[in-house]
DNA sequence: GTAGGGTTAG
């Protein structure tokens, strides 16, 4: 504070209760050289502003701002810095910038605070511009504060090149050992899928904070390294670090992706023990984890236990119901959320529309699609259109679905054409199928599934010449079908099975049990649906290939290894084929077990010979 | 007076 301010004529000391007016006392700090202004009152105002920042009290903050002007403090750097911070914390970044732009003299803190304010509010470009301006004006070198803020902007923009430059700068200036800078660099690398670089930084950091640990756990999750994420989470537990809501939600996300229910249960226990069980982020992750691990009841239990619900929590629950073919519950919750005064957003509508698609509810789906724009001002994105294409196609309205794709306001995705092709397979529409396949072969030439689907449609129509052509095309292009894989968690360990698996230590036992099971099923009428196999081999071989689909191997392993009445939960990397679907139905009847299969699209709950999807999937 | 991390979507 190096400017003399005018007299305190406009200063309403009376309004500041409990503060006596002490004129021009000797200041305790060099920065408080005041002429005619009570410095204790200045301190009081600054303290008030900081309290407003902590309480996110924008209205009171604005009143305080008015008082600082009345006190003639508009030229004071320290007060302005506090004002910028207050406005930033209250979410009024424009007001913060207004103060910043009018400062006659800015300190390093002014720049740092303003840059972080822009970053915090998702204005990465403004943050970067300001950072560059800072360099141009010779306010160098940037401090650790500016560096960590600007790295945060890089993370949001996936600006890996800028991050590398800043990292080099930090190394040169020995700033990388600063825990804020180190963590921010680590986070950007992880978000830019340079997980090895992120790991290297983590390993070399002299000090790690709770944020460093949670950034690394989340980094692994963002890079689909779920097992590594859980290992790091456990490492933190072992060395006695307190888990935070951040590590907990990231670890739960890993469990959800792995379909690791037992592991997820353990993380749930830690969440309760640490008092984060009702944190909205943790609770939403818990709901999602339970739903994705096949336990919709436990997901609902968590949902019910949270008193103050938000839109993400509701979306997680609605999405869970939708995936588990519980469309009625999804729709009831959709109505309830509005009664609670929470508006559905675009995520809600994706789940509600996909619930309609899973259940074949055409009219309901179309009604939701209209409602979305009309009532809630939510404009349909590519996922909403995808759902609608799926709803129409599955219901046999393949021409309507095709028309919709042709009228889209953007380019149709492979998933849309794929959905249409699959619908054509169900409803035998060869004409539209050929159009869909043509687009798919262009968009994703390496996807063998599309060739197989088209060939199946030809085979059904007994168009053998075209079947042969499709097979030749598949062979000539060297297109490989994505290897089918299934995972099952037994005794807390996730076991992976690949189609035709031969290396599992218990494979002989699994094959023997599988044969017994199939023999028993055949007595009840099961017949291998060999049309689901498109290998160019004899029928016997086809049957064997089908028999060794990964989900069948995982099921048999589960039957051998788990307690007699325990449900069997399987996760698969592709959509379940018709033969495996039928196999699971028979298996649930013979063994009396509940079998829950999560494929890339949804859940199938098999019980006593039938499936929750009602054979519509 | 200023800095870094987490949730829901066919």
Coordinates of C-alpha atoms (C1' of nucleotides) in Angstrom, one line a residue:
Chain A
X1 CA 0.0 0.0 0.0
X2 CA 2.1 2.8 -1.2
X3 CA -0.5 5.4 -2.1
X4 CA -1.8 7.9 0.2
X5 CA -5.6 7.8 0.3
X6 CA -8.0 10.7 0.7
X7 CA -9.5 11.6 4.0
X8 CA -12.1 9.3 5.5
X9 CA -14.9 11.7 4.9
X10 CA -16.9 9.0 3.1
X11 CA -16.1 6.3 5.5
X12 CA -19.1 5.2 7.6
X13 CA -17.4 4.0 10.7
X14 CA -20.8 3.8 12.5
X15 CA -21.8 1.0 10.2
X16 CA -18.9 -1.1 11.4
X17 CA -20.1 -2.1 14.8
X18 CA -17.6 -2.5 17.5
X19 CA -14.8 -0.7 15.7
X20 CA -13.6 2.5 17.3
X21 CA -12.2 5.2 15.1
X22 CA -8.5 5.5 15.8
X23 CA -7.1 8.2 13.6
X24 CA -3.6 8.0 12.2
X25 CA -2.0 5.8 14.7
X26 CA 1.5 4.6 14.0
X27 CA 1.1 1.7 11.6
X28 CA 2.5 -1.6 12.6
X29 CA 3.3 -2.4 9.0
X30 CA 5.1 -0.4 6.5
X31 CA 2.2 -0.9 4.1
X32 CA -0.1 1.0 6.3
X33 CA 0.9 4.6 5.9
X34 CA -2.4 6.3 6.0
X35 CA -3.2 9.9 6.1
X36 CA -6.6 10.6 7.6
X37 CA -7.9 7.1 7.4
X38 CA -8.3 4.8 10.3
X39 CA -6.1 1.8 9.5
X40 CA -7.9 -0.6 12.0
X41 CA -11.0 0.0 10.0
X42 CA -9.2 -0.8 6.8
X43 CA -8.0 -4.1 8.4
X44 CA -11.6 -4.7 9.5
X45 CA -12.9 -4.3 5.9
X46 CA -10.2 -6.5 4.5
X47 CA -11.1 -9.2 7.1
X48 CA -14.8 -8.9 6.2
X49 CA -14.0 -9.4 2.5
X50 CA -12.0 -12.5 3.3
X51 CA -14.8 -13.9 5.4
X52 CA -17.2 -13.2 2.4
X53 CA -14.8 -15.2 0.3
X54 CA -14.7 -18.1 2.7
X55 CA -18.5 -18.1 3.0
X56 CA -19.0 -17.5 -0.7
X57 CA -21.2 -14.6 0.3
X58 CA -21.4 -12.6 -3.0
X59 CA -24.0 -10.1 -1.8
X60 CA -22.2 -9.1 1.4
X61 CA -19.0 -9.0 -0.6
X62 CA -20.4 -6.5 -3.0
X63 CA -21.6 -4.3 -0.1
X64 CA -18.1 -4.5 1.4
X65 CA -16.6 -3.5 -2.0
X66 CA -18.8 -0.4 -1.9
X67 CA -17.4 0.4 1.5
X68 CA -13.8 0.1 0.3
X69 CA -14.6 2.6 -2.4
X70 CA -16.1 5.0 0.1
X71 CA -13.0 4.6 2.1
X72 CA -10.9 5.5 -0.9
X73 CA -9.2 2.2 -1.2
X74 CA -9.8 1.6 -4.9
X75 CA -6.1 2.3 -5.6
X76 CA -4.9 0.1 -2.9
X77 CA -3.2 -3.0 -4.2
X78 CA -3.7 -5.3 -1.1
X79 CA -7.4 -4.5 -0.9
X80 CA -7.9 -5.0 -4.6
X81 CA -6.1 -8.4 -4.4
X82 CA -8.5 -9.4 -1.6
X83 CA -11.4 -8.2 -3.7
X84 CA -10.3 -10.2 -6.7
X85 CA -10.0 -13.3 -4.5
X86 CA -13.4 -12.7 -2.9
X87 CA -15.2 -12.3 -6.3
X88 CA -13.4 -15.3 -7.6
X89 CA -14.5 -17.5 -4.7
X90 CA -18.0 -16.2 -5.0
X91 CA -18.1 -17.2 -8.7
X92 CA -18.2 -13.6 -10.0
X93 CA -15.1 -13.7 -12.3
X94 CA -16.3 -10.7 -14.3
X95 CA -16.3 -8.6 -11.2
X96 CA -12.9 -9.9 -10.3
X97 CA -11.6 -8.9 -13.7
X98 CA -13.2 -5.5 -13.4
X99 CA -11.2 -4.8 -10.2
X100 CA -8.0 -6.2 -11.8
X101 CA -8.3 -4.1 -15.0
X102 CA -8.6 -0.9 -12.9
X103 CA -5.7 -1.5 -10.6
X104 CA -3.1 1.3 -11.0
X105 CA -0.4 -1.0 -9.6
X106 CA -0.5 -4.8 -9.6
X107 CA 1.6 -7.0 -7.5
X108 CA 2.6 -10.6 -8.4
X109 CA -0.3 -11.8 -6.2
X110 CA -2.8 -9.7 -8.3
X111 CA -1.7 -11.6 -11.4
X112 CA -1.7 -15.0 -9.7
X113 CA -5.1 -14.5 -8.2
X114 CA -6.6 -13.3 -11.5
X115 CA -5.1 -16.2 -13.4
X116 CA -6.4 -18.7 -10.9
X117 CA -9.8 -17.0 -11.0
X118 CA -10.1 -17.6 -14.8
X119 CA -8.8 -21.2 -14.5
X120 CA -11.2 -21.9 -11.7
X121 CA -14.2 -20.8 -13.7
X122 CA -13.3 -22.7 -16.9
X123 CA -11.9 -19.7 -18.7
X124 CA -8.7 -21.3 -19.8
X125 CA -8.1 -19.0 -22.8
X126 CA -8.3 -15.9 -20.6
X127 CA -6.0 -17.5 -18.0
X128 CA -3.4 -18.3 -20.7
X129 CA -3.7 -14.8 -22.3
X130 CA -3.1 -13.2 -18.9
X131 CA -0.2 -15.5 -18.3
X132 CA 1.4 -14.4 -21.6
X133 CA 0.6 -10.8 -20.9
X134 CA 2.4 -11.2 -17.6
X135 CA 5.5 -12.4 -19.4
X136 CA 5.3 -9.6 -21.9
X137 CA 5.1 -7.0 -19.2
X138 CA 8.3 -8.4 -17.7
X139 CA 6.7 -9.7 -14.5
X140 CA 9.0 -12.6 -14.5
X141 CA 9.7 -15.2 -13.5
X142 CA 6.3 -16.7 -12.8
X143 CA 6.0 -18.0 -9.3
X144 CA 4.9 -21.4 -8.2
X145 CA 1.4 -20.0 -7.7
X146 CA 1.0 -18.8 -11.3
X147 CA 2.6 -22.0 -12.6
X148 CA 0.2 -24.4 -10.8
X149 CA -2.8 -22.3 -11.8
X150 CA -1.8 -22.2 -15.5
X151 CA -1.0 -25.9 -15.5
X152 CA -4.6 -26.4 -14.3
X153 CA -5.8 -24.5 -17.4
X154 CA -3.5 -26.8 -19.5
X155 CA -5.2 -29.8 -18.0
X156 CA -8.6 -28.6 -18.9
X157 CA -7.5 -27.9 -22.5
X158 CA -5.4 -31.1 -22.8
X159 CA -2.5 -28.7 -23.8
X160 CA 0.3 -31.2 -23.5
X161 CA 2.9 -29.1 -25.4
X162 CA 2.4 -26.1 -23.2
X163 CA 2.6 -28.4 -20.2
X164 CA 5.9 -29.8 -21.3
X165 CA 7.3 -26.3 -21.7
X166 CA 6.1 -25.3 -18.3
X167 CA 7.5 -28.5 -16.9
X168 CA 10.9 -27.7 -18.4
X169 CA 10.7 -24.2 -17.0
X170 CA 9.8 -25.6 -13.5
X171 CA 12.8 -28.1 -13.7
X172 CA 15.2 -25.4 -14.7
X173 CA 14.0 -23.1 -11.9
X174 CA 13.9 -25.8 -9.3
X175 CA 10.1 -25.4 -8.9
X176 CA 9.2 -28.9 -9.6
X177 CA 9.8 -30.0 -6.1
X178 CA 7.0 -27.7 -5.0
X179 CA 4.2 -30.0 -4.2
X180 CA 1.6 -27.8 -5.9
X181 CA 3.6 -27.5 -9.2
X182 CA 4.6 -31.2 -9.1
X183 CA 1.0 -32.3 -8.6
X184 CA -0.3 -30.0 -11.3
X185 CA 2.2 -31.3 -13.8
X186 CA 1.4 -34.9 -12.9
X187 CA -2.3 -34.2 -13.3
X188 CA -1.9 -32.6 -16.8
X189 CA 0.2 -35.6 -18.0
X190 CA -2.3 -38.1 -16.7
X191 CA -5.2 -36.2 -18.3
X192 CA -3.3 -36.1 -21.6
X193 CA -2.9 -39.9 -21.5
X194 CA 0.9 -39.6 -20.8
X195 CA 0.5 -41.8 -17.7
X196 CA 4.1 -43.0 -17.7
X197 CA 5.3 -39.4 -17.4
X198 CA 2.8 -38.8 -14.6
X199 CA 4.1 -41.9 -12.8
X200 CA 7.7 -40.8 -13.1
X201 CA 6.8 -37.4 -11.5
X202 CA 4.9 -39.1 -8.7
X203 CA 7.8 -41.5 -8.0
X204 CA 10.3 -38.6 -7.9
X205 CA 8.3 -36.2 -5.8
X206 CA 10.1 -35.4 -2.5
X207 CA 6.8 -34.4 -0.9
X208 CA 3.4 -35.7 -1.7
X209 CA 0.1 -34.3 -0.4
X210 CA -3.3 -35.9 -0.3
X211 CA -4.0 -34.1 -3.6
X212 CA -0.9 -35.7 -5.2
X213 CA -2.2 -39.2 -4.2
X214 CA -5.7 -38.6 -5.4
X215 CA -4.5 -37.1 -8.6
X216 CA -2.4 -40.2 -9.3
X217 CA -5.3 -42.6 -8.4
X218 CA -7.6 -40.6 -10.6
X219 CA -4.9 -40.5 -13.3
X220 CA -4.8 -44.3 -13.5
X221 CA -8.6 -44.4 -13.8
X222 CA -8.6 -41.8 -16.6
X223 CA -6.1 -44.0 -18.4
X224 CA -8.2 -47.2 -17.9
X225 CA -5.5 -48.6 -15.6
X226 CA -8.1 -49.7 -12.9
X227 CA -6.0 -52.4 -11.2
X228 CA -3.1 -49.9 -10.9
X229 CA -5.5 -47.3 -9.4
X230 CA -6.7 -49.8 -6.8
X231 CA -3.1 -50.9 -6.0
X232 CA -2.2 -47.2 -5.3
X233 CA -5.3 -46.7 -3.3
X234 CA -4.3 -49.8 -1.1
X235 CA -0.7 -48.5 -0.9
X236 CA -2.1 -45.3 0.6
X237 CA -4.1 -47.3 3.1
X238 CA -1.0 -49.4 4.1
X239 CA 1.2 -46.4 4.8
X240 CA -1.6 -45.0 6.9
X241 CA -2.7 -42.0 4.8
X242 CA -6.2 -40.8 5.4
X243 CA -8.3 -41.4 2.3
X244 CA -10.2 -38.4 1.0
X245 CA -13.4 -38.1 -0.8
X246 CA -11.3 -37.6 -4.0
X247 CA -9.4 -40.9 -3.7
X248 CA -12.6 -42.7 -2.7
X249 CA -14.6 -41.6 -5.7
X250 CA -11.7 -42.5 -8.0
X251 CA -11.2 -45.9 -6.5
X252 CA -15.0 -46.6 -6.7
X253 CA -14.9 -45.6 -10.4
X254 CA -12.1 -48.3 -10.8
X255 CA -14.2 -50.9 -9.1
X256 CA -17.2 -50.0 -11.3
X257 CA -15.1 -50.4 -14.4
X258 CA -13.7 -53.8 -13.3
X259 CA -17.2 -54.9 -12.1
X260 CA -15.4 -55.7 -8.8
X261 CA -18.2 -55.9 -6.3
X262 CA -16.3 -57.3 -3.3
X263 CA -13.5 -54.7 -3.8
X264 CA -16.2 -52.0 -4.1
X265 CA -17.8 -53.2 -0.9
X266 CA -14.5 -52.7 0.9
X267 CA -14.1 -49.2 -0.5
X268 CA -17.6 -48.5 0.6
X269 CA -16.7 -49.6 4.1
X270 CA -13.7 -47.2 4.1
X271 CA -16.0 -44.4 2.9
X272 CA -18.3 -44.9 5.9
X273 CA -15.3 -45.2 8.3
X274 CA -13.8 -42.0 7.1
X275 CA -17.1 -40.2 7.2
X276 CA -17.4 -39.6 3.4
X277 CA -20.3 -42.0 2.8
X278 CA -22.8 -39.2 2.3
X279 CA -20.5 -36.9 0.3
X280 CA -22.3 -36.3 -2.9
X281 CA -19.4 -37.2 -5.1
X282 CA -18.7 -40.4 -3.2
X283 CA -22.4 -41.3 -3.0
X284 CA -22.8 -40.9 -6.8
X285 CA -19.7 -43.1 -7.3
X286 CA -21.1 -45.7 -4.9
X287 CA -24.4 -45.8 -6.7
X288 CA -22.7 -46.1 -10.1
X289 CA -20.3 -48.7 -8.7
X290 CA -23.1 -50.9 -7.3
X291 CA -25.2 -50.5 -10.5
X292 CA -22.3 -51.4 -12.7
X293 CA -21.3 -54.4 -10.5
X294 CA -24.8 -55.7 -11.0
X295 CA -26.2 -55.0 -7.6
X296 CA -29.0 -52.5 -8.3
X297 CA -30.5 -53.1 -4.8
X298 CA -27.4 -51.9 -3.1
X299 CA -27.2 -48.9 -5.4
X300 CA -30.8 -48.0 -4.4
X301 CA -29.9 -48.5 -0.7
X302 CA -27.1 -45.9 -1.0
X303 CA -29.3 -43.6 -3.0
X304 CA -32.1 -43.7 -0.3
X305 CA -29.6 -43.1 2.5
X306 CA -28.5 -39.7 1.1
X307 CA -30.9 -37.0 2.3
X308 CA -29.9 -34.0 0.2
X309 CA -30.0 -35.3 -3.4
X310 CA -28.6 -33.6 -6.4
X311 CA -29.0 -34.1 -10.2
X312 CA -25.8 -36.2 -10.5
X313 CA -27.0 -38.6 -7.8
X314 CA -30.4 -38.9 -9.5
X315 CA -28.8 -39.4 -12.9
X316 CA -26.6 -42.2 -11.5
X317 CA -29.6 -44.0 -10.1
X318 CA -31.8 -43.5 -13.2
X319 CA -28.9 -44.7 -15.4
X320 CA -28.6 -47.8 -13.1
X321 CA -32.3 -48.6 -13.4
X322 CA -32.1 -48.1 -17.1
X323 CA -29.2 -50.5 -17.6
X324 CA -30.9 -53.1 -15.4
X325 CA -34.1 -53.0 -17.5
X326 CA -36.0 -51.4 -14.6
X327 CA -37.6 -48.8 -16.9
X328 CA -40.6 -48.2 -14.6
X329 CA -38.4 -47.3 -11.7
X330 CA -36.3 -45.1 -14.0
X331 CA -39.4 -43.2 -15.1
X332 CA -40.9 -42.9 -11.6
X333 CA -37.6 -41.4 -10.4
X334 CA -37.6 -39.0 -13.4
X335 CA -41.0 -37.7 -12.3
X336 CA -39.9 -37.6 -8.6
X337 CA -36.9 -35.5 -9.4
X338 CA -39.1 -32.8 -10.8
X339 CA -41.3 -32.9 -7.8
X340 CA -38.2 -32.4 -5.8
X341 CA -37.5 -29.2 -7.8
X342 CA -34.5 -30.7 -9.7
X343 CA -34.6 -30.3 -13.4
X344 CA -33.5 -33.2 -15.6
X345 CA -30.4 -32.4 -17.7
X346 CA -28.9 -33.9 -20.9
X347 CA -27.4 -36.8 -18.9
X348 CA -30.9 -37.6 -17.4
X349 CA -32.4 -37.7 -20.8
X350 CA -29.8 -40.1 -22.2
X351 CA -30.7 -42.6 -19.4
X352 CA -34.4 -42.2 -19.7
X353 CA -34.3 -42.6 -23.5
X354 CA -32.0 -45.6 -23.3
X355 CA -34.5 -47.1 -20.7
X356 CA -37.2 -46.8 -23.5
X357 CA -34.8 -48.3 -26.0
X358 CA -34.1 -51.4 -23.7
X359 CA -37.8 -52.0 -23.2
X360 CA -39.0 -51.2 -26.7
X361 CA -41.1 -48.2 -25.6
X362 CA -41.4 -46.2 -28.8
X363 CA -44.1 -43.7 -28.0
X364 CA -42.7 -43.0 -24.5
X365 CA -39.3 -42.5 -26.1
X366 CA -40.7 -40.0 -28.7
X367 CA -42.6 -38.2 -25.9
X368 CA -39.4 -37.8 -23.8
X369 CA -37.5 -36.6 -26.8
X370 CA -40.1 -33.8 -27.4
X371 CA -40.3 -33.0 -23.7
X372 CA -36.6 -32.5 -23.5
X373 CA -36.6 -29.4 -25.7
X374 CA -40.1 -28.1 -24.9
X375 CA -40.1 -28.4 -21.1
X376 CA -36.5 -28.4 -20.0
X377 CA -34.6 -26.5 -22.7
X378 CA -32.2 -29.4 -23.2
X379 CA -31.1 -29.6 -26.8
X380 CA -30.6 -33.2 -28.1
X381 CA -26.9 -34.2 -28.6
X382 CA -25.5 -37.1 -30.5
X383 CA -26.3 -39.6 -27.7
X384 CA -30.0 -38.6 -27.6
X385 CA -30.3 -39.0 -31.3
X386 CA -28.5 -42.4 -31.0
X387 CA -31.1 -43.5 -28.4
X388 CA -33.9 -42.4 -30.7
X389 CA -32.4 -44.3 -33.7
X390 CA -32.1 -47.3 -31.4
X391 CA -35.7 -47.0 -30.2
X392 CA -37.1 -46.8 -33.7
X393 CA -34.9 -49.5 -35.1
X394 CA -35.5 -52.1 -32.4
X395 CA -39.2 -51.6 -32.7
X396 CA -39.0 -52.6 -36.3
X397 CA -39.3 -49.0 -37.6
X398 CA -36.0 -49.3 -39.6
X399 CA -37.1 -46.9 -42.4
X400 CA -38.0 -44.2 -39.8
X401 CA -34.7 -44.8 -38.0
X402 CA -32.8 -44.4 -41.3
X403 CA -34.8 -41.2 -42.2
X404 CA -33.8 -39.8 -38.8
X405 CA -30.1 -40.5 -39.4
X406 CA -30.3 -38.8 -42.8
X407 CA -31.9 -35.7 -41.3
X408 CA -29.5 -35.4 -38.4
X409 CA -28.0 -31.9 -37.7
X410 CA -24.5 -33.6 -37.6
X411 CA -22.6 -36.5 -39.0
X412 CA -24.0 -39.9 -37.9
X413 CA -21.7 -41.9 -35.8
X414 CA -20.6 -45.5 -36.2
X415 CA -22.7 -46.5 -33.2
X416 CA -25.9 -45.1 -34.9
X417 CA -25.3 -47.0 -38.2
X418 CA -24.3 -50.0 -36.0
X419 CA -27.5 -49.8 -34.1
X420 CA -29.5 -49.6 -37.3
X421 CA -27.7 -52.5 -38.8
X422 CA -28.4 -54.6 -35.7
X423 CA -32.1 -53.6 -35.9
X424 CA -32.1 -54.7 -39.6
X425 CA -30.7 -58.0 -38.5
X426 CA -33.6 -58.5 -36.0
X427 CA -36.3 -57.3 -38.4
X428 CA -34.8 -58.6 -41.7
X429 CA -34.6 -55.4 -43.5
X430 CA -31.9 -56.1 -46.1
X431 CA -32.4 -52.8 -48.1
X432 CA -31.6 -50.5 -45.2
X433 CA -29.0 -53.0 -43.8
X434 CA -26.9 -52.6 -47.0
X435 CA -27.0 -48.8 -46.7
X436 CA -26.0 -49.0 -43.0
X437 CA -23.2 -51.5 -43.7
X438 CA -21.8 -49.3 -46.5
X439 CA -21.4 -46.4 -44.1
X440 CA -20.0 -48.6 -41.4
X441 CA -17.4 -50.2 -43.7
X442 CA -16.2 -46.6 -44.4
X443 CA -16.2 -45.3 -40.9
X444 CA -14.7 -48.4 -39.2
X445 CA -13.2 -50.7 -41.8
X446 CA -11.5 -52.8 -39.1
X447 CA -14.7 -53.8 -37.3
X448 CA -15.4 -57.4 -38.2
X449 CA -18.7 -57.4 -36.3
X450 CA -20.3 -55.3 -39.1
X451 CA -19.3 -57.8 -41.8
X452 CA -20.6 -60.6 -39.6
X453 CA -24.0 -58.9 -39.1
X454 CA -24.5 -58.2 -42.8
X455 CA -23.5 -61.7 -43.6
X456 CA -26.0 -63.0 -41.1
X457 CA -28.8 -61.0 -42.7
X458 CA -27.8 -62.4 -46.1
X459 CA -27.7 -66.0 -44.7
X460 CA -31.2 -65.5 -43.2
X461 CA -32.5 -64.5 -46.7
X462 CA -30.6 -67.5 -48.1
X463 CA -28.5 -65.2 -50.3
X464 CA -25.5 -67.5 -50.3
X465 CA -23.6 -65.6 -53.0
X466 CA -23.6 -62.5 -50.9
X467 CA -22.8 -64.5 -47.8
X468 CA -19.7 -65.8 -49.5
X469 CA -18.8 -62.3 -50.7
X470 CA -19.1 -60.9 -47.2
X471 CA -16.9 -63.7 -45.8
X472 CA -14.3 -63.1 -48.6
X473 CA -14.3 -59.4 -47.8
X474 CA -13.7 -60.2 -44.2
X475 CA -10.9 -62.5 -45.0
X476 CA -9.3 -60.3 -47.7
X477 CA -9.2 -57.2 -45.5
X478 CA -7.6 -59.2 -42.7
X479 CA -10.3 -57.8 -40.4
X480 CA -10.2 -59.4 -37.0
X481 CA -13.1 -59.7 -34.7
X482 CA -12.4 -58.1 -31.3
X483 CA -11.4 -60.9 -29.0
X484 CA -14.3 -61.8 -26.6
X485 CA -13.3 -61.5 -23.0
X486 CA -15.1 -62.0 -19.7
X487 CA -14.3 -61.2 -16.1
X488 CA -15.6 -62.7 -12.9
X489 CA -14.7 -61.8 -9.4
X490 CA -14.2 -64.8 -7.0
X491 CA -13.0 -64.5 -3.5
X492 CA -12.0 -60.8 -4.1
X493 CA -9.9 -61.6 -7.1
X494 CA -10.9 -60.8 -10.7
X495 CA -10.3 -63.6 -13.2
X496 CA -10.2 -63.0 -16.9
X497 CA -11.3 -65.5 -19.6
X498 CA -10.6 -65.1 -23.3
X499 CA -12.6 -66.9 -25.9
X500 CA -11.1 -70.4 -26.5
X501 CA -9.0 -69.9 -23.4
X502 CA -6.5 -72.7 -22.9
X503 CA -4.1 -71.4 -20.3
X504 CA -6.1 -71.1 -17.2
X505 CA -4.7 -73.4 -14.5
X506 CA -8.2 -75.0 -14.0
X507 CA -9.1 -75.1 -17.7
X508 CA -9.5 -79.0 -17.8
X509 CA -11.9 -78.9 -14.8
X510 CA -13.8 -76.0 -16.5
X511 CA -14.1 -77.8 -19.8
X512 CA -15.3 -81.0 -18.1
X513 CA -17.9 -79.1 -16.0
X514 CA -19.0 -77.2 -19.1
X515 CA -19.6 -80.5 -21.0
X516 CA -21.7 -81.9 -18.2
X517 CA -23.7 -78.7 -18.0
X518 CA -24.3 -78.7 -21.8
X519 CA -25.4 -82.3 -21.7
X520 CA -27.9 -81.6 -19.0
X521 CA -29.2 -78.5 -20.9
X522 CA -29.7 -80.5 -24.1
X523 CA -32.1 -82.8 -22.2
X524 CA -34.2 -79.7 -21.5
X525 CA -34.1 -78.6 -25.1
X526 CA -31.0 -76.4 -25.5
X527 CA -29.5 -76.5 -28.9
X528 CA -26.3 -74.6 -29.8
X529 CA -27.3 -71.6 -32.0
X530 CA -24.4 -72.0 -34.5
X531 CA -25.6 -69.1 -36.7
X532 CA -23.9 -66.8 -34.2
X533 CA -20.5 -68.1 -35.3
X534 CA -19.2 -67.0 -38.7
X535 CA -15.9 -68.9 -38.8
X536 CA -15.4 -70.7 -42.1
X537 CA -15.3 -74.2 -40.4
X538 CA -17.4 -77.3 -40.1
X539 CA -20.5 -77.3 -37.9
X540 CA -18.9 -79.4 -35.2
X541 CA -16.1 -77.0 -34.9
X542 CA -18.5 -74.1 -34.8
X543 CA -20.3 -75.7 -31.9
X544 CA -17.0 -76.1 -30.1
X545 CA -16.0 -72.4 -30.7
X546 CA -19.4 -71.3 -29.4
X547 CA -19.1 -73.6 -26.4
X548 CA -15.8 -71.8 -25.4
X549 CA -17.1 -68.3 -25.6
X550 CA -15.6 -66.4 -22.7
X551 CA -18.8 -65.8 -20.7
X552 CA -19.5 -69.6 -20.7
X553 CA -16.0 -70.2 -19.3
X554 CA -16.4 -67.5 -16.7
X555 CA -19.8 -68.9 -15.7
X556 CA -18.4 -72.4 -15.3
X557 CA -15.5 -71.2 -13.3
X558 CA -17.9 -69.2 -11.1
X559 CA -20.0 -72.4 -10.6
X560 CA -17.0 -74.4 -9.5
X561 CA -15.4 -71.7 -7.2
X562 CA -18.2 -69.8 -5.5
X563 CA -20.5 -71.0 -2.7
X564 CA -23.6 -73.1 -3.9
X565 CA -26.2 -70.3 -3.8
X566 CA -24.1 -67.3 -4.5
X567 CA -25.1 -65.2 -7.5
X568 CA -22.7 -65.3 -10.5
X569 CA -21.7 -61.9 -11.9
X570 CA -19.9 -61.7 -15.2
X571 CA -18.6 -58.7 -17.2
X572 CA -18.1 -59.0 -20.9
X573 CA -16.2 -56.7 -23.4
X574 CA -18.7 -57.3 -26.2
X575 CA -22.4 -57.8 -26.4
X576 CA -23.6 -61.2 -25.3
X577 CA -24.4 -63.4 -28.3
X578 CA -27.7 -65.2 -28.8
X579 CA -26.3 -68.6 -28.0
X580 CA -24.7 -67.5 -24.7
X581 CA -27.9 -65.7 -23.8
X582 CA -29.8 -69.0 -24.3
X583 CA -27.1 -70.9 -22.5
X584 CA -27.3 -68.6 -19.4
X585 CA -31.1 -69.0 -19.3
X586 CA -30.7 -72.8 -19.2
X587 CA -27.9 -72.6 -16.7
X588 CA -29.9 -70.5 -14.3
X589 CA -32.7 -73.1 -14.4
X590 CA -30.4 -76.1 -13.9
X591 CA -28.3 -74.7 -11.2
X592 CA -30.9 -72.5 -9.4
X593 CA -28.4 -69.7 -9.4
X594 CA -28.9 -66.0 -10.3
X595 CA -26.6 -65.1 -13.2
X596 CA -25.9 -61.5 -13.9
X597 CA -24.1 -60.6 -17.1
X598 CA -23.0 -57.1 -17.9
X599 CA -22.2 -56.6 -21.6
X600 CA -21.2 -53.4 -23.3
X601 CA -24.8 -52.3 -23.6
X602 CA -26.7 -53.4 -20.5
X603 CA -27.3 -56.0 -17.8
X604 CA -29.0 -59.3 -18.2
X605 CA -30.4 -60.9 -15.0
X606 CA -30.9 -64.6 -15.6
X607 CA -33.1 -66.5 -13.1
X608 CA -35.0 -69.7 -13.3
X609 CA -34.7 -70.0 -17.0
X610 CA -35.6 -66.5 -18.1
X611 CA -33.8 -63.1 -18.5
X612 CA -34.8 -59.7 -17.3
X613 CA -34.4 -58.3 -20.8
X614 CA -37.4 -60.4 -21.9
X615 CA -35.1 -61.5 -24.8
X616 CA -35.3 -58.0 -26.2
X617 CA -31.8 -56.6 -26.5
Chain B
dG1 C1' -4.0 -11.7 0.0
dT2 C1' -2.7 -16.0 -4.6
dA3 C1' -1.8 -22.4 -6.4
dG4 C1' -2.9 -28.6 -7.5
dG5 C1' -7.4 -33.6 -7.1
dG6 C1' -13.1 -36.6 -7.5
dT7 C1' -19.4 -38.1 -9.6
dT8 C1' -23.8 -39.3 -13.7
dA9 C1' -24.4 -40.5 -20.5
dG10 C1' -26.2 -46.1 -26.2

